[in-house]
mmCIF file of C-alpha atoms in Angstrom:
data_model
loop_
_atom_site.group_PDB
_atom_site.id
_atom_site.type_symbol
_atom_site.label_atom_id
_atom_site.label_comp_id
_atom_site.label_asym_id
_atom_site.label_seq_id
_atom_site.Cartn_x
_atom_site.Cartn_y
_atom_site.Cartn_z
ATOM 1 C CA ARG A 1 -0.072 -0.130 0.252
ATOM 2 C CA VAL A 2 1.371 3.398 -0.924
ATOM 3 C CA HIS A 3 0.284 6.775 0.098
ATOM 4 C CA ALA A 4 -0.027 10.356 -1.670
ATOM 5 C CA TYR A 5 2.218 11.647 0.750
ATOM 6 C CA GLU A 6 5.123 9.848 -0.587
ATOM 7 C CA GLY A 7 5.215 11.921 -3.551
ATOM 8 C CA LEU A 8 3.101 9.390 -6.010
ATOM 9 C CA ASP A 9 0.357 10.621 -8.163
ATOM 10 C CA VAL A 10 -2.893 9.612 -6.826
ATOM 11 C CA SER A 11 -3.588 7.254 -9.713
ATOM 12 C CA GLU A 12 -0.654 5.207 -8.629
ATOM 13 C CA VAL A 13 -2.085 5.250 -5.045
ATOM 14 C CA VAL A 14 -5.213 3.493 -6.310
ATOM 15 C CA PHE A 15 -3.468 0.952 -8.964
ATOM 16 C CA PRO A 16 -3.376 -1.682 -6.595
ATOM 17 C CA LEU A 17 -6.815 -1.747 -6.153
ATOM 18 C CA ARG A 18 -7.790 -1.484 -9.718
ATOM 19 C CA THR A 19 -5.568 -4.421 -10.349
ATOM 20 C CA MET A 20 -7.215 -6.507 -7.443
ATOM 21 C CA TRP A 21 -10.576 -5.767 -9.228
ATOM 22 C CA GLN A 22 -9.353 -6.604 -12.775
ATOM 23 C CA LEU A 23 -8.428 -10.214 -11.425
ATOM 24 C CA GLY A 24 -11.789 -10.465 -9.551
ATOM 25 C CA ALA A 25 -12.096 -8.585 -6.406
ATOM 26 C CA ARG A 26 -15.503 -7.092 -5.643
ATOM 27 C CA THR A 27 -15.169 -6.380 -1.824
ATOM 28 C CA LEU A 28 -12.556 -4.091 -0.422
ATOM 29 C CA ILE A 29 -11.931 -4.151 3.127
ATOM 30 C CA VAL A 30 -9.778 -1.243 4.267
ATOM 31 C CA THR A 31 -8.012 -0.400 7.491
ATOM 32 C CA ASN A 32 -5.982 2.345 8.630
ATOM 33 C CA ALA A 33 -4.529 4.304 11.939
ATOM 34 C CA ALA A 34 -5.868 7.303 12.722
ATOM 35 C CA GLY A 35 -5.886 10.172 15.246
ATOM 36 C CA SER A 36 -9.161 11.140 17.106
ATOM 37 C CA ALA A 37 -11.173 14.217 15.966
ATOM 38 C CA ASN A 38 -13.715 13.411 18.412
ATOM 39 C CA PRO A 39 -12.994 14.051 22.134
ATOM 40 C CA ASP A 40 -15.261 11.161 23.213
ATOM 41 C CA TYR A 41 -12.499 8.668 21.220
ATOM 42 C CA VAL A 42 -9.693 7.480 22.789
ATOM 43 C CA PRO A 43 -6.477 5.458 21.524
ATOM 44 C CA GLY A 44 -7.111 2.147 21.178
ATOM 45 C CA ASP A 45 -10.619 2.336 19.873
ATOM 46 C CA LEU A 46 -11.902 0.889 16.608
ATOM 47 C CA MET A 47 -14.189 2.368 14.509
ATOM 48 C CA VAL A 48 -15.988 1.411 11.660
ATOM 49 C CA ILE A 49 -16.072 4.130 8.738
ATOM 50 C CA ALA A 50 -19.793 5.283 8.054
ATOM 51 C CA ASP A 51 -18.714 8.268 5.820
ATOM 52 C CA HIS A 52 -15.824 10.360 4.937
ATOM 53 C CA LEU A 53 -14.670 13.793 4.094
ATOM 54 C CA ASN A 54 -11.948 14.037 1.373
ATOM 55 C CA LEU A 55 -9.867 17.047 2.828
ATOM 56 C CA THR A 56 -6.888 15.827 0.573
ATOM 57 C CA GLY A 57 -7.481 17.971 -2.077
ATOM 58 C CA LEU A 58 -7.082 14.744 -4.199
ATOM 59 C CA ASN A 59 -9.451 12.559 -6.455
ATOM 60 C CA PRO A 60 -8.104 9.483 -8.341
ATOM 61 C CA LEU A 61 -11.145 10.181 -10.965
ATOM 62 C CA VAL A 62 -9.922 13.454 -12.165
ATOM 63 C CA GLY A 63 -9.254 13.554 -16.003
ATOM 64 C CA PRO A 64 -10.783 11.665 -18.703
ATOM 65 C CA ASN A 65 -13.190 9.043 -17.374
ATOM 66 C CA ASP A 66 -12.237 5.280 -18.160
ATOM 67 C CA GLU A 67 -15.546 3.747 -18.994
ATOM 68 C CA ARG A 68 -14.317 0.342 -18.202
ATOM 69 C CA PHE A 69 -13.996 1.118 -14.594
ATOM 70 C CA GLY A 70 -16.986 2.968 -13.718
ATOM 71 C CA PRO A 71 -19.397 5.852 -14.634
ATOM 72 C CA ARG A 72 -18.209 9.707 -15.069
ATOM 73 C CA PHE A 73 -19.858 10.955 -11.912
ATOM 74 C CA PRO A 74 -20.196 7.777 -9.418
ATOM 75 C CA ASP A 75 -22.472 8.086 -6.710
ATOM 76 C CA MET A 76 -21.217 8.220 -3.144
ATOM 77 C CA SER A 77 -24.100 7.912 -1.036
ATOM 78 C CA HIS A 78 -23.331 4.859 0.579
ATOM 79 C CA ALA A 79 -19.596 4.742 -0.155
ATOM 80 C CA TYR A 80 -19.524 2.167 3.176
ATOM 81 C CA CYS A 81 -21.425 -0.637 2.637
ATOM 82 C CA PRO A 82 -24.173 -1.019 5.473
ATOM 83 C CA THR A 83 -24.526 -4.434 5.205
ATOM 84 C CA LEU A 84 -20.713 -5.043 6.039
ATOM 85 C CA ARG A 85 -20.658 -2.438 8.768
ATOM 86 C CA SER A 86 -23.680 -4.359 10.541
ATOM 87 C CA LEU A 87 -21.319 -7.584 10.082
ATOM 88 C CA ALA A 88 -18.643 -5.911 11.749
ATOM 89 C CA HIS A 89 -20.680 -4.768 14.646
ATOM 90 C CA ARG A 90 -22.009 -8.251 15.154
ATOM 91 C CA VAL A 91 -18.809 -9.699 14.887
ATOM 92 C CA ALA A 92 -17.338 -7.095 17.594
ATOM 93 C CA ALA A 93 -20.244 -7.839 19.920
ATOM 94 C CA SER A 94 -19.236 -11.854 19.709
ATOM 95 C CA CYS A 95 -15.833 -11.333 20.501
ATOM 96 C CA GLY A 96 -16.668 -9.085 23.596
ATOM 97 C CA PHE A 97 -16.109 -5.338 22.527
ATOM 98 C CA ALA A 98 -17.822 -2.697 20.996
ATOM 99 C CA LEU A 99 -17.047 -0.731 17.728
ATOM 100 C CA ARG A 100 -17.375 2.969 17.376
ATOM 101 C CA GLU A 101 -19.094 4.299 14.286
ATOM 102 C CA GLY A 102 -18.266 7.790 12.626
ATOM 103 C CA VAL A 103 -16.810 9.677 9.985
ATOM 104 C CA TYR A 104 -13.147 9.549 8.689
ATOM 105 C CA ALA A 105 -11.502 12.740 7.623
ATOM 106 C CA GLY A 106 -8.828 12.007 5.046
ATOM 107 C CA MET A 107 -5.988 14.919 5.012
ATOM 108 C CA LEU A 108 -3.176 14.533 2.530
ATOM 109 C CA GLY A 109 -0.230 14.497 4.977
ATOM 110 C CA PRO A 110 2.575 13.980 5.831
ATOM 111 C CA THR A 111 2.409 16.116 8.654
ATOM 112 C CA TYR A 112 0.173 15.666 11.719
ATOM 113 C CA GLU A 113 -2.557 17.888 11.734
ATOM 114 C CA THR A 114 -2.917 20.851 13.670
ATOM 115 C CA PRO A 115 -5.085 21.643 16.456
ATOM 116 C CA ALA A 116 -7.026 24.104 14.185
ATOM 117 C CA GLU A 117 -7.177 21.519 11.566
ATOM 118 C CA VAL A 118 -8.641 18.915 14.229
ATOM 119 C CA ARG A 119 -11.181 21.302 15.082
ATOM 120 C CA MET A 120 -12.210 21.999 11.597
ATOM 121 C CA ALA A 121 -12.342 18.403 10.792
ATOM 122 C CA HIS A 122 -14.684 17.672 13.934
ATOM 123 C CA ARG A 123 -16.797 20.716 13.247
ATOM 124 C CA LEU A 124 -17.291 19.360 9.779
ATOM 125 C CA GLY A 125 -18.715 16.022 10.966
ATOM 126 C CA GLY A 126 -15.088 14.162 11.374
ATOM 127 C CA ASP A 127 -14.477 11.849 13.959
ATOM 128 C CA ALA A 128 -11.036 10.532 13.133
ATOM 129 C CA VAL A 129 -8.402 12.009 10.811
ATOM 130 C CA GLY A 130 -5.769 10.087 8.867
ATOM 131 C CA MET A 131 -3.494 10.283 5.595
ATOM 132 C CA SER A 132 -4.963 7.298 3.431
ATOM 133 C CA THR A 133 -8.040 5.266 2.704
ATOM 134 C CA VAL A 134 -10.288 8.280 0.670
ATOM 135 C CA PRO A 135 -8.826 7.808 -2.550
ATOM 136 C CA GLU A 136 -9.053 4.008 -2.744
ATOM 137 C CA VAL A 137 -12.446 4.071 -1.427
ATOM 138 C CA ILE A 138 -13.280 6.638 -4.119
ATOM 139 C CA ALA A 139 -11.581 4.401 -6.786
ATOM 140 C CA ALA A 140 -13.244 1.491 -5.436
ATOM 141 C CA ARG A 141 -16.958 2.830 -5.604
ATOM 142 C CA HIS A 142 -16.419 3.758 -9.087
ATOM 143 C CA LEU A 143 -15.618 0.249 -9.647
ATOM 144 C CA GLY A 144 -18.840 -0.586 -8.091
ATOM 145 C CA MET A 145 -17.130 -2.516 -5.023
ATOM 146 C CA ARG A 146 -18.830 -2.753 -1.741
ATOM 147 C CA VAL A 147 -16.362 -1.297 0.924
ATOM 148 C CA LEU A 148 -15.978 -2.005 4.456
ATOM 149 C CA GLY A 149 -13.561 0.614 6.382
ATOM 150 C CA ILE A 150 -12.061 0.094 10.021
ATOM 151 C CA SER A 151 -9.896 2.718 11.567
ATOM 152 C CA CYS A 152 -7.826 2.097 14.691
ATOM 153 C CA ILE A 153 -7.604 5.131 16.574
ATOM 154 C CA THR A 154 -4.008 5.328 17.706
ATOM 155 C CA ASN A 155 -3.677 8.859 18.954
ATOM 156 C CA LEU A 156 -5.745 11.674 20.411
ATOM 157 C CA GLY A 157 -5.643 14.598 17.448
ATOM 158 C CA ALA A 158 -3.601 17.708 18.211
ATOM 159 C CA GLY A 159 -5.255 19.829 20.660
ATOM 160 C CA LEU A 160 -7.040 16.895 22.270
ATOM 161 C CA GLY A 161 -3.871 15.834 24.201
ATOM 162 C CA THR A 162 -1.080 17.357 26.061
ATOM 163 C CA ALA A 163 1.939 14.998 24.409
ATOM 164 C CA PRO A 164 3.558 15.726 21.324
ATOM 165 C CA LEU A 165 2.425 13.491 18.689
ATOM 166 C CA SER A 166 4.829 10.704 17.475
ATOM 167 C CA HIS A 167 4.692 8.192 15.048
ATOM 168 C CA ASP A 168 6.230 5.741 17.858
ATOM 169 C CA GLU A 169 2.872 6.380 20.017
ATOM 170 C CA VAL A 170 0.897 5.324 16.971
ATOM 171 C CA GLY A 171 3.003 1.901 16.508
ATOM 172 C CA GLU A 172 2.769 1.050 20.153
ATOM 173 C CA VAL A 173 -1.263 1.680 20.471
ATOM 174 C CA ALA A 174 -1.755 -0.394 17.327
ATOM 175 C CA ALA A 175 0.297 -3.217 18.762
ATOM 176 C CA LYS A 176 -1.828 -3.152 21.585
ATOM 177 C CA ALA A 177 -5.473 -3.021 19.617
ATOM 178 C CA ARG A 178 -3.719 -5.872 17.523
ATOM 179 C CA ASP A 179 -5.678 -9.012 18.924
ATOM 180 C CA ARG A 180 -9.090 -7.498 18.741
ATOM 181 C CA PHE A 181 -8.545 -5.771 15.329
ATOM 182 C CA VAL A 182 -7.237 -9.383 13.899
ATOM 183 C CA ALA A 183 -10.361 -11.173 15.611
ATOM 184 C CA LEU A 184 -12.535 -8.607 13.952
ATOM 185 C CA LEU A 185 -11.136 -9.228 10.614
ATOM 186 C CA ASP A 186 -11.102 -12.843 10.973
ATOM 187 C CA GLY A 187 -14.595 -12.856 12.111
ATOM 188 C CA VAL A 188 -15.845 -10.454 8.963
ATOM 189 C CA LEU A 189 -14.103 -12.707 6.199
ATOM 190 C CA ALA A 190 -15.558 -15.705 8.033
ATOM 191 C CA GLY A 191 -19.226 -14.257 7.830
ATOM 192 C CA LEU A 192 -18.478 -11.924 4.631
ATOM 193 C CA ASP A 193 -20.340 -14.508 1.895
ATOM 194 C CA GLY A 194 -23.347 -15.074 4.190
ATOM 195 C CA ALA A 195 -23.752 -11.546 5.118
ATOM 196 C CA LEU A 196 -24.120 -10.335 1.599
ATOM 197 C CA ALA A 197 -26.082 -13.342 0.482
ATOM 198 C CA ASP A 198 -28.974 -12.449 3.052
ATOM 199 C CA SER A 199 -28.553 -8.809 2.195
ATOM 200 C CA ALA A 200 -29.279 -9.741 -1.462
ATOM 201 C CA ASN A 201 -32.353 -11.768 -0.640
ATOM 202 C CA ALA A 202 -34.019 -9.257 1.790
#
């Protein structure tokens, strides 16, 4: 997985996704580490993404539309599949923990957000902030793929805590959440076909 902040064109960021689609993938499960913009969220929380804010200034669909991949103006009303979100909540409950559900605000990076940017994201409806995910989800929906997004809240956003932000802290919190995250993903994968079949027959 690559990121635009590494100096890549956004078309390169979504190239692996489009390749997987051409190989037959029709469901995307995307995960990320994110900072909290919601003061009720704490490091270690897992959040199902209900929607996103594209604050990156980038969109992988800019330019001539490739009709092989999808329509010129794809609908983003349900970017994150309600059926898969419900499945994630059921799996988490069966594992003995609760999931947050909120809005992911995508920033370009690679700097951590300023306190003013975190406040802005929250006032716009964002619950978590990060530097990935949004381009891939836009490209996935253009392709007609179902999407489930899960964020691991690894730090308080700038201004919500007193400690300086560091990548080491992000790694430490992610490691502590690893077992719950793995159990969640294992359960979602195990229940994926059944949940989608039930939704199709409803």
